[in-house]
GROMACS .gro file of C-alpha atoms in nm:
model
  313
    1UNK     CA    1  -4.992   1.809  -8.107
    2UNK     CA    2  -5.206   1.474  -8.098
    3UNK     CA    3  -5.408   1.404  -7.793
    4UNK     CA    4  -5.441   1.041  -7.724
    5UNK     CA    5  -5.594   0.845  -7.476
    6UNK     CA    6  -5.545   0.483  -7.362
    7UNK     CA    7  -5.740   0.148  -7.451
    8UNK     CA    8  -5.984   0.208  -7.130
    9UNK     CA    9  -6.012   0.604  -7.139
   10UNK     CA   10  -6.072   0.514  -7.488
   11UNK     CA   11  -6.396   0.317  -7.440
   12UNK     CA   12  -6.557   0.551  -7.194
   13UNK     CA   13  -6.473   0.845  -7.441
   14UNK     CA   14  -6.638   0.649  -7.749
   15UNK     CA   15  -6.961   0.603  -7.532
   16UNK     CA   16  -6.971   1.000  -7.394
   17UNK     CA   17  -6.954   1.061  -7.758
   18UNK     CA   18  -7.243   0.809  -7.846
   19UNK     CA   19  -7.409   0.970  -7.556
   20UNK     CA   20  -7.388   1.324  -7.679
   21UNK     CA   21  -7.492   1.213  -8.085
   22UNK     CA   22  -7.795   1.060  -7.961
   23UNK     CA   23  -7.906   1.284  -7.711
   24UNK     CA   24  -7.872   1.111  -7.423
   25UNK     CA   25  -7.946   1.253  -7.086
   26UNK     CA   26  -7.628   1.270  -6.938
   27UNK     CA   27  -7.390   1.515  -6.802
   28UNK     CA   28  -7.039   1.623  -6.986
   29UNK     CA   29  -6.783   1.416  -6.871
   30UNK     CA   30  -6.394   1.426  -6.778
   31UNK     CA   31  -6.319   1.217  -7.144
   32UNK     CA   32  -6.563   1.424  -7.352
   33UNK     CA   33  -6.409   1.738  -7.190
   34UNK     CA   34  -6.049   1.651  -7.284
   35UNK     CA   35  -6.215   1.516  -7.633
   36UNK     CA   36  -6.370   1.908  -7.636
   37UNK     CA   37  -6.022   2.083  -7.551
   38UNK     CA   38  -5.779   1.836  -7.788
   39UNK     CA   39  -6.038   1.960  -8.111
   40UNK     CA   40  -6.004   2.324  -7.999
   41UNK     CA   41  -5.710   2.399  -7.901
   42UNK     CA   42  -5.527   2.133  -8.120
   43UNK     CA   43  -5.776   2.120  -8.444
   44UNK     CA   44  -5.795   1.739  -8.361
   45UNK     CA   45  -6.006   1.514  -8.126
   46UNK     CA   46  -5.858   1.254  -7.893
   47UNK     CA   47  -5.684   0.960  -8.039
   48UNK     CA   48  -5.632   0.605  -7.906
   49UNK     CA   49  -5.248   0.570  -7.851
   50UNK     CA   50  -5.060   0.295  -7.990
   51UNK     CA   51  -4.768   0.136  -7.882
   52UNK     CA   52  -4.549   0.344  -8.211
   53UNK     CA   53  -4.652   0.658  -8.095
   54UNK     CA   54  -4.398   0.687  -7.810
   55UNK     CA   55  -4.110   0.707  -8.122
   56UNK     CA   56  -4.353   0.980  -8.309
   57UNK     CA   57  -4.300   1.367  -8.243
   58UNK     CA   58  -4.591   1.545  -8.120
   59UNK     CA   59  -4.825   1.302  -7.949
   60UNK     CA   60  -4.911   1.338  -7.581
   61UNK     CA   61  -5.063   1.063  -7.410
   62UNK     CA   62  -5.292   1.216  -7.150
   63UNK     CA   63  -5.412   0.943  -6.857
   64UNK     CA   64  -5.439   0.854  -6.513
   65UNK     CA   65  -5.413   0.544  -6.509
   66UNK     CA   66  -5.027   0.376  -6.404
   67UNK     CA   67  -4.986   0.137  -6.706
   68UNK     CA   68  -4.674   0.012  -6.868
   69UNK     CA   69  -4.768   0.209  -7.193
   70UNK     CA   70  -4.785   0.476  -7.017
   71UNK     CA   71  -4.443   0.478  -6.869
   72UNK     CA   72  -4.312   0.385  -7.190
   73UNK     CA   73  -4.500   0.673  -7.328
   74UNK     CA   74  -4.329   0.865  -7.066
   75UNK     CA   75  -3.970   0.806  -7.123
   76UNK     CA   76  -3.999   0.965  -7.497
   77UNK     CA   77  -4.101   1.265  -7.264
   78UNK     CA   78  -4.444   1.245  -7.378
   79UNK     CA   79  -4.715   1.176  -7.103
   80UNK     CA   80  -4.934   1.416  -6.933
   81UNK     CA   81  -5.018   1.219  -6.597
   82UNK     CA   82  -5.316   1.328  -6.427
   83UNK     CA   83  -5.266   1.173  -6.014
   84UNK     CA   84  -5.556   1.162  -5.820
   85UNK     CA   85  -5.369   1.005  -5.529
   86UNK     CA   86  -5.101   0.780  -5.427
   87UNK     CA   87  -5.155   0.586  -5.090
   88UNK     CA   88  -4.995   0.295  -4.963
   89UNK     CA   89  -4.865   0.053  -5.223
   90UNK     CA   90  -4.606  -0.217  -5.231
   91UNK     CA   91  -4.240  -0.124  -5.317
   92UNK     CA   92  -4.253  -0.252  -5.657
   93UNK     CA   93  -4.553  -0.073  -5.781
   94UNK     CA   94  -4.384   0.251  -5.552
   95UNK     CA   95  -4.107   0.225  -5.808
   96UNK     CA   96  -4.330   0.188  -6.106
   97UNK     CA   97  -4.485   0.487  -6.030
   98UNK     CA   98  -4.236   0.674  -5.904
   99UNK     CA   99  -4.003   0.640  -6.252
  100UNK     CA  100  -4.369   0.752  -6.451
  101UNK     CA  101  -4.406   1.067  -6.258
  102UNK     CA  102  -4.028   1.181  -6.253
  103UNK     CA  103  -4.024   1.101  -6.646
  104UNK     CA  104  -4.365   1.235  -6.730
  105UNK     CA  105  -4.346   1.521  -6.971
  106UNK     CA  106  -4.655   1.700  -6.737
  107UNK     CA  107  -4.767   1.616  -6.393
  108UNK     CA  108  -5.127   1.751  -6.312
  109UNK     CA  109  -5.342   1.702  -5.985
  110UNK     CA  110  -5.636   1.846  -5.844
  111UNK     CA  111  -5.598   1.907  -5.508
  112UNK     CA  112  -5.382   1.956  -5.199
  113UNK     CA  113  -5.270   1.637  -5.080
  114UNK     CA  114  -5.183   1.411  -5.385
  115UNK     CA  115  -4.966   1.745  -5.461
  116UNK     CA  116  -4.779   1.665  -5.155
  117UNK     CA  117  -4.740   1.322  -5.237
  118UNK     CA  118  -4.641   1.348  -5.601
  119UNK     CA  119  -4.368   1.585  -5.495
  120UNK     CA  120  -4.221   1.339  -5.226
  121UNK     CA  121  -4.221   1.093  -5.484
  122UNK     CA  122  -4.140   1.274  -5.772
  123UNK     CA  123  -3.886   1.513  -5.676
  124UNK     CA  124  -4.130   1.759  -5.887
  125UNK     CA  125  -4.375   2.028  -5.833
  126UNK     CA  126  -4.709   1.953  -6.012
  127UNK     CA  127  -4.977   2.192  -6.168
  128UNK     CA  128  -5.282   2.232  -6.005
  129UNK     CA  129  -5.593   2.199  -6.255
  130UNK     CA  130  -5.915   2.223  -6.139
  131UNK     CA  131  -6.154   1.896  -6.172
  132UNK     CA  132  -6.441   1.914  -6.384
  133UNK     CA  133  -6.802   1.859  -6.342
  134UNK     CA  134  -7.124   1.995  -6.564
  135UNK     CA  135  -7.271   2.230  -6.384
  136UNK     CA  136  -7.525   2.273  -6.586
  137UNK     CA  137  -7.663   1.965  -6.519
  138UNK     CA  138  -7.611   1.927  -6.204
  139UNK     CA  139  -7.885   2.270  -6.168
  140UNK     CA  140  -7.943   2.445  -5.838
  141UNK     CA  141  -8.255   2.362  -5.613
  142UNK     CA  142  -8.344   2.531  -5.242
  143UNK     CA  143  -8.376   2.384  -4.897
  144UNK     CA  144  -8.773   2.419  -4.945
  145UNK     CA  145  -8.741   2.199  -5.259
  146UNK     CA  146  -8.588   1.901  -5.039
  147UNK     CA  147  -8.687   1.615  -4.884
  148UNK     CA  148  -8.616   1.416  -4.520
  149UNK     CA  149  -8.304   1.247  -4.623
  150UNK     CA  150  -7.943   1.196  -4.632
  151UNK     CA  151  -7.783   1.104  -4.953
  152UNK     CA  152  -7.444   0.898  -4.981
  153UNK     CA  153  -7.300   0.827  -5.324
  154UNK     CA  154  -7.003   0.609  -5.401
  155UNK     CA  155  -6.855   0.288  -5.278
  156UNK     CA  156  -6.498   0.366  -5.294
  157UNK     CA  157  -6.338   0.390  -4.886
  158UNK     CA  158  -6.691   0.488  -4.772
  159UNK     CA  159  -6.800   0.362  -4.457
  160UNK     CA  160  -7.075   0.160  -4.431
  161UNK     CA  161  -7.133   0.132  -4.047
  162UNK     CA  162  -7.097   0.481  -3.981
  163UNK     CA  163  -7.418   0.471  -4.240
  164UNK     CA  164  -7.606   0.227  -4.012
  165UNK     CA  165  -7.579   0.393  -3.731
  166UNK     CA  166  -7.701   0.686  -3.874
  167UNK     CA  167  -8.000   0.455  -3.997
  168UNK     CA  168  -8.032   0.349  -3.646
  169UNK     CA  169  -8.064   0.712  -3.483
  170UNK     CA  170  -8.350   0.759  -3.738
  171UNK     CA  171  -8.230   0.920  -4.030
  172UNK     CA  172  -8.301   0.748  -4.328
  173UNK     CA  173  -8.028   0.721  -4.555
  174UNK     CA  174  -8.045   0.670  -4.897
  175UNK     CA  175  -7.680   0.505  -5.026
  176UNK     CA  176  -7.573   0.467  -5.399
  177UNK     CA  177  -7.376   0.208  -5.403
  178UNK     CA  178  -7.247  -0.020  -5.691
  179UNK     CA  179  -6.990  -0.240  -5.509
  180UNK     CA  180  -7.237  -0.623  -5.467
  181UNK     CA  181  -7.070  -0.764  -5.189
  182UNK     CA  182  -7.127  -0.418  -4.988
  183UNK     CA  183  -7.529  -0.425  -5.126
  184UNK     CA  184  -7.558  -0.819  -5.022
  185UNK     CA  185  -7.363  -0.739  -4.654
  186UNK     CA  186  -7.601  -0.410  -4.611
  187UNK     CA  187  -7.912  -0.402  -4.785
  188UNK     CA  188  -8.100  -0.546  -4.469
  189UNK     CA  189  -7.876  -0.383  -4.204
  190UNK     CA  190  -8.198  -0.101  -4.095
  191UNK     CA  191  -8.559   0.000  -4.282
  192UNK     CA  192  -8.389   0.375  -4.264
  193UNK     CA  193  -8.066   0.259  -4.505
  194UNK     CA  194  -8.200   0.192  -4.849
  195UNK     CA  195  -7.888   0.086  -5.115
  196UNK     CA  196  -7.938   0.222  -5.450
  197UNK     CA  197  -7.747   0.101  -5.754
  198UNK     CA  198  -7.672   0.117  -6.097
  199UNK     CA  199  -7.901   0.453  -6.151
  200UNK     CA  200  -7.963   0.699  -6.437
  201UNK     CA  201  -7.765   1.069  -6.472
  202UNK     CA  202  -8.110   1.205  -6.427
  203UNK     CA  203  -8.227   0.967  -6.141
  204UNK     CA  204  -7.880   1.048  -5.975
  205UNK     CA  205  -7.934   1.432  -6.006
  206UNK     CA  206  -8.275   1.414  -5.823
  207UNK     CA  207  -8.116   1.275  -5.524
  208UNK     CA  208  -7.910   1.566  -5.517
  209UNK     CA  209  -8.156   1.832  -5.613
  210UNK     CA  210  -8.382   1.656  -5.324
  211UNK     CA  211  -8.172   1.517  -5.050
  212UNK     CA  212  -8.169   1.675  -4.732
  213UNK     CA  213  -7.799   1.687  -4.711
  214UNK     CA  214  -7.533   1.496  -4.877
  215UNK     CA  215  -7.329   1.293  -4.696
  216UNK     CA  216  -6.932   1.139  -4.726
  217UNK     CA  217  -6.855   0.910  -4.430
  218UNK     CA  218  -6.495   0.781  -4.543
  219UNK     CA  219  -6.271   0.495  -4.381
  220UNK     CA  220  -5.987   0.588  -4.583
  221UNK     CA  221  -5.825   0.851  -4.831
  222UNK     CA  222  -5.625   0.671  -5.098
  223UNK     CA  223  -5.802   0.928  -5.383
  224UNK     CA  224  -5.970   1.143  -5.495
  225UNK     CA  225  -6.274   0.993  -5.569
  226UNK     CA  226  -6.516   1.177  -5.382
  227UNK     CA  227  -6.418   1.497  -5.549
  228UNK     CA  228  -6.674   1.461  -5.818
  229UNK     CA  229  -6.942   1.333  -5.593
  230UNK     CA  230  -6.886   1.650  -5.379
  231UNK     CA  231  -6.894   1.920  -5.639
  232UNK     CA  232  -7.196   1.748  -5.787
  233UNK     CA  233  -7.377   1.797  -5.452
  234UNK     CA  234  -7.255   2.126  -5.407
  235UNK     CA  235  -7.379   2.230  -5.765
  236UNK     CA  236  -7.723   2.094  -5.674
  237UNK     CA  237  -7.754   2.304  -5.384
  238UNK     CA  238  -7.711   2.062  -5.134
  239UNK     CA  239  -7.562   2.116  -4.758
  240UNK     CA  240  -7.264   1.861  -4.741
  241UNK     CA  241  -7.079   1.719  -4.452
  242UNK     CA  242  -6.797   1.498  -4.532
  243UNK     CA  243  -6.511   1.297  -4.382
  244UNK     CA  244  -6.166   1.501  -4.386
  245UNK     CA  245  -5.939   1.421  -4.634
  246UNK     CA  246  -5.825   1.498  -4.998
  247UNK     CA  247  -6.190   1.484  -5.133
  248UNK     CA  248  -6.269   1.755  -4.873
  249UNK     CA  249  -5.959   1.977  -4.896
  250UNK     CA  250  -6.113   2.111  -5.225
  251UNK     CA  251  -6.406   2.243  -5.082
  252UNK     CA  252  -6.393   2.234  -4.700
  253UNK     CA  253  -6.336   2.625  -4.686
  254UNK     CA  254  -6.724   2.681  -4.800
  255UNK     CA  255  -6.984   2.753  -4.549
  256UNK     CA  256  -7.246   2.500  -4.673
  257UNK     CA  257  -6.989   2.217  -4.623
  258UNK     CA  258  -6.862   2.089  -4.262
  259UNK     CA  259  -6.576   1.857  -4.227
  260UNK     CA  260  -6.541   1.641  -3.953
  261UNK     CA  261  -6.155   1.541  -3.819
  262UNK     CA  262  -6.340   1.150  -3.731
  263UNK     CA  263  -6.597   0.909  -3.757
  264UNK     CA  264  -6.743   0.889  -3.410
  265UNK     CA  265  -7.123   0.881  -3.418
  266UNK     CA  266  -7.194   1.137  -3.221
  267UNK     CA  267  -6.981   1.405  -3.422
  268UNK     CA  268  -7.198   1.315  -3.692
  269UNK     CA  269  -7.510   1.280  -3.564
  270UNK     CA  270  -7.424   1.657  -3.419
  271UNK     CA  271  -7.361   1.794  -3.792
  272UNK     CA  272  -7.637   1.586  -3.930
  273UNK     CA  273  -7.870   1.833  -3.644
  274UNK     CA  274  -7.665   2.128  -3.759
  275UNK     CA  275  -7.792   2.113  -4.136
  276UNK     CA  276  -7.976   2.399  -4.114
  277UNK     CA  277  -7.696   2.624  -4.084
  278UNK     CA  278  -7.543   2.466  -4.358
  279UNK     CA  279  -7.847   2.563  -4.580
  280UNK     CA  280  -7.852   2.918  -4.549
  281UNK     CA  281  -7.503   2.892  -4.793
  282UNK     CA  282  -7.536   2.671  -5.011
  283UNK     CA  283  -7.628   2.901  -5.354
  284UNK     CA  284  -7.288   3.075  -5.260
  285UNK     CA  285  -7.099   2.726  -5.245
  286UNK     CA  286  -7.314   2.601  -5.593
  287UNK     CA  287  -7.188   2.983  -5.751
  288UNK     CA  288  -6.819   2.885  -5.624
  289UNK     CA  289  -6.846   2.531  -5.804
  290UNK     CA  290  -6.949   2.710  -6.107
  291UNK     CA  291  -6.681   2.968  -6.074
  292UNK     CA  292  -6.434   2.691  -6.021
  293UNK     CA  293  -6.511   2.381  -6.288
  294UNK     CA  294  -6.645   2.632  -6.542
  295UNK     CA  295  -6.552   2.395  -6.861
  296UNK     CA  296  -6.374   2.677  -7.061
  297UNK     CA  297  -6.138   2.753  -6.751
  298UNK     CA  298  -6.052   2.409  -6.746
  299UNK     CA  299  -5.986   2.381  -7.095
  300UNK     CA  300  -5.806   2.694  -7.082
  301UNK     CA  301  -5.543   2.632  -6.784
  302UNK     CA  302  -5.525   2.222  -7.028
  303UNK     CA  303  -5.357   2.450  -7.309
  304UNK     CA  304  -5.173   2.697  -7.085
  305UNK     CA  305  -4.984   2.356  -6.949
  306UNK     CA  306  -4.995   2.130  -7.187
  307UNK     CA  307  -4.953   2.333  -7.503
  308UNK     CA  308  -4.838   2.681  -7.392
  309UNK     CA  309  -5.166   2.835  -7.572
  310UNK     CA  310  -5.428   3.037  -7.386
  311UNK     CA  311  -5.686   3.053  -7.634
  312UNK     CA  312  -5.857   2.789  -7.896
  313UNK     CA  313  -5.760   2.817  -8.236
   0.00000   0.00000   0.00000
C-alpha cells in the first residue's frame, strides 16, 4: 500500500523532513509522523498523490483537508479522511462533504464530538485515533519552575475580550497569536496583554514550561484546533483551564485541567484564583498525555485501521 498525501500536506511534510536532516529544533509533527508510520509499516514513505492514482490499486490518500481530489480519490474507495470537525457550513459544501465521508474508504477522528457529527452526516461510525504531539519535546517542568502569567496560544475561535478583561483584573496575559488584523485590533488593548507572534518551537515551549497556567478562552467550536495546543500544555506541566467544547472533551476528565460551561468574567477570573489546585496534578495529567500520544501507539492503531497490521515490518 502507497501512502500519499496532497499538494499542501505535501509541502509541510517536505519541510518537517528538511527540519529533521538538518537538525532543526523542532518537535515531530502530525506529517512527519504519518511519513514515520507509511516507511514502517508499508516499507515506503509518503507520496504526493496525483490525479492517476485514484484508477491505481493500492494507494491511499490520507488527508484532512475537503478537496475535490480528495473526493475523487474517495469514490475509487481509496481515502483515509481524518475530520477534525464539521460546524456550520452552507448546503453545498454540506453535500460535498457529506458524499467524501460516506465514500471514504476510512473515516478517522480524534475526539468526541466531530464523532457525533461525522456519524449524522455520514451514516457511519468512525475510528477513534488518538492525536499526536512530541512529548518529548514538549518536557515536564514544576509549579516552582513558573512564572506570574497566563499563556494563550492560537488564533483560531479564541476570544480576545475575554483576554482583556483578564488583562484588566491584573493578570498579565501573554497571547500567541498569528492572525494581523487580531494583533493590529489588540496589541494596545491593556500593558497586562502582550501579543506574541510568529515564534520559534523552542521559544513556544518556554512559555509552556514557564507560564503560570495555560489558558483557552473560545467563542466558538467549529474544530479541533485547540487539541494540540492543549496536550502541548499539558505535556509541559502546565495547569490548564479551557473553554468547553471538542478541544476540551479530550482532556477535561484530568484534574490539572478545569473546564468552564461559559465565558463570563467572573467564572474565569474564579478558576484563574483556583490555579493552585490545579497544580498539585499536573505530572499525572503530563504522564496521561504521554500514555495517550505515545508515537508508536499512534502508529500502531494507523496500521490496525488502515492496513489491518499491528506491527512494522
Amino acid at each position: 500500500m502507497q501512502i500519499l498525501f496532497d499538494a499542501g500536506s505535501m509541502r509541510a511534510l517536505h519541510a518537517q523532513r528538511q527540519d529533521a536532516a538538518t537538525g532543526v529544533d523542532a518537535p515531530l509533527r502530525w506529517h512527519l509522523l504519518v511519513d514515520h508510520f507509511a516507511t514502517s509499516y508499508t516499507g515506503s514513505p509518503v507520496k504526493a498523490h496525483r490525479t492517476s492514482d485514484a484508477i491505481k490499486p493500492n494507494r491511499m490518500l490520507f488527508t484532512w483537508h475537503p478537496s475535490v481530489d480528495a473526493l475523487g480519490q474517495a469514490l475509487f474507495g481509496q481515502v483515509a479522511y481524518l475530520c477534525w470537525g464539521v460546524g456550520a457550513m452552507k448546503p453545498a459544501r454540506r453535500i460535498f462533504l457529506s458524499t467524501l465521508l460516506r465514500f471514504s474508504k476510512h473515516l478517522l477522528v480524534n475526539e468526541t464530538t466531530s464523532e457525533k457529527e461525522v456519524t449524522t452526516l455520514s451514516g457511519r461510525r468512525p475510528l477513534m485515533v488518538p492525536m499526536f504531539i512530541d512529548y518529548e519535546y514538549f518536557g515536564f517542568k514544576t509549579a516552582s519552575e513558573r512564572e506570574d502569567f497566563l499563556f494563550c496560544n492560537g488564533s483560531n475561535g479564541r476570544d480576545p475580550k475575554l483576554l482583556v478583561k483578564i488583562a484588566e483584573a491584573g493578570h498579565r496575559v501573554i497571547w500567541l497569536c498569528n492572525q494581523p488584523e487580531l494583533i493590529e485590533s489588540y496589541a494596545t488593548s491593556h500593558p497586562n496583554l502582550q501579543i506574541v507572534t510568529r515564534i520559534s518551537y523552542s521559544e513556544l515551549r518556554n512559555l509552556y514550561q514557564t507560564c503560570r497556567a495555560a489558558i483557552m478562552p473560545s467563542v466558538e467550536d467549529i474544530h479541533a484546533a485547540g487539541q494540540t495546543t492543549g496536550l502541548e500544555a499539558l505535556a509541559c506541566g502546565a495547569p490548564l483551564i479551557a473553554s468547553a467544547g471538542r478541544s476540551a472533551t479530550i482532556f477535561a476528565d484530568l484534574k490539572s485541567v478545569k473546564v468552564l460551561s461559559s465565558n463570563s468574567v467572573d467564572g474565569w477570573l474564579a478558576a484563574i484564583h483556583d490555579i493552585g489546585q490545579l497544580c498539585d496534578h499536573t505530572q499525572d495529567a503530563s504522564d496521561w498525555v504521554t500514555r495517550h500520544c505515545d508515537k508508536d501507539r499512534v502508529m500502531r492503531i494507523l496500521g490496525q485501521v488502515l492496513l489491518n497490521r499491528t506491527a512494522p515490518l
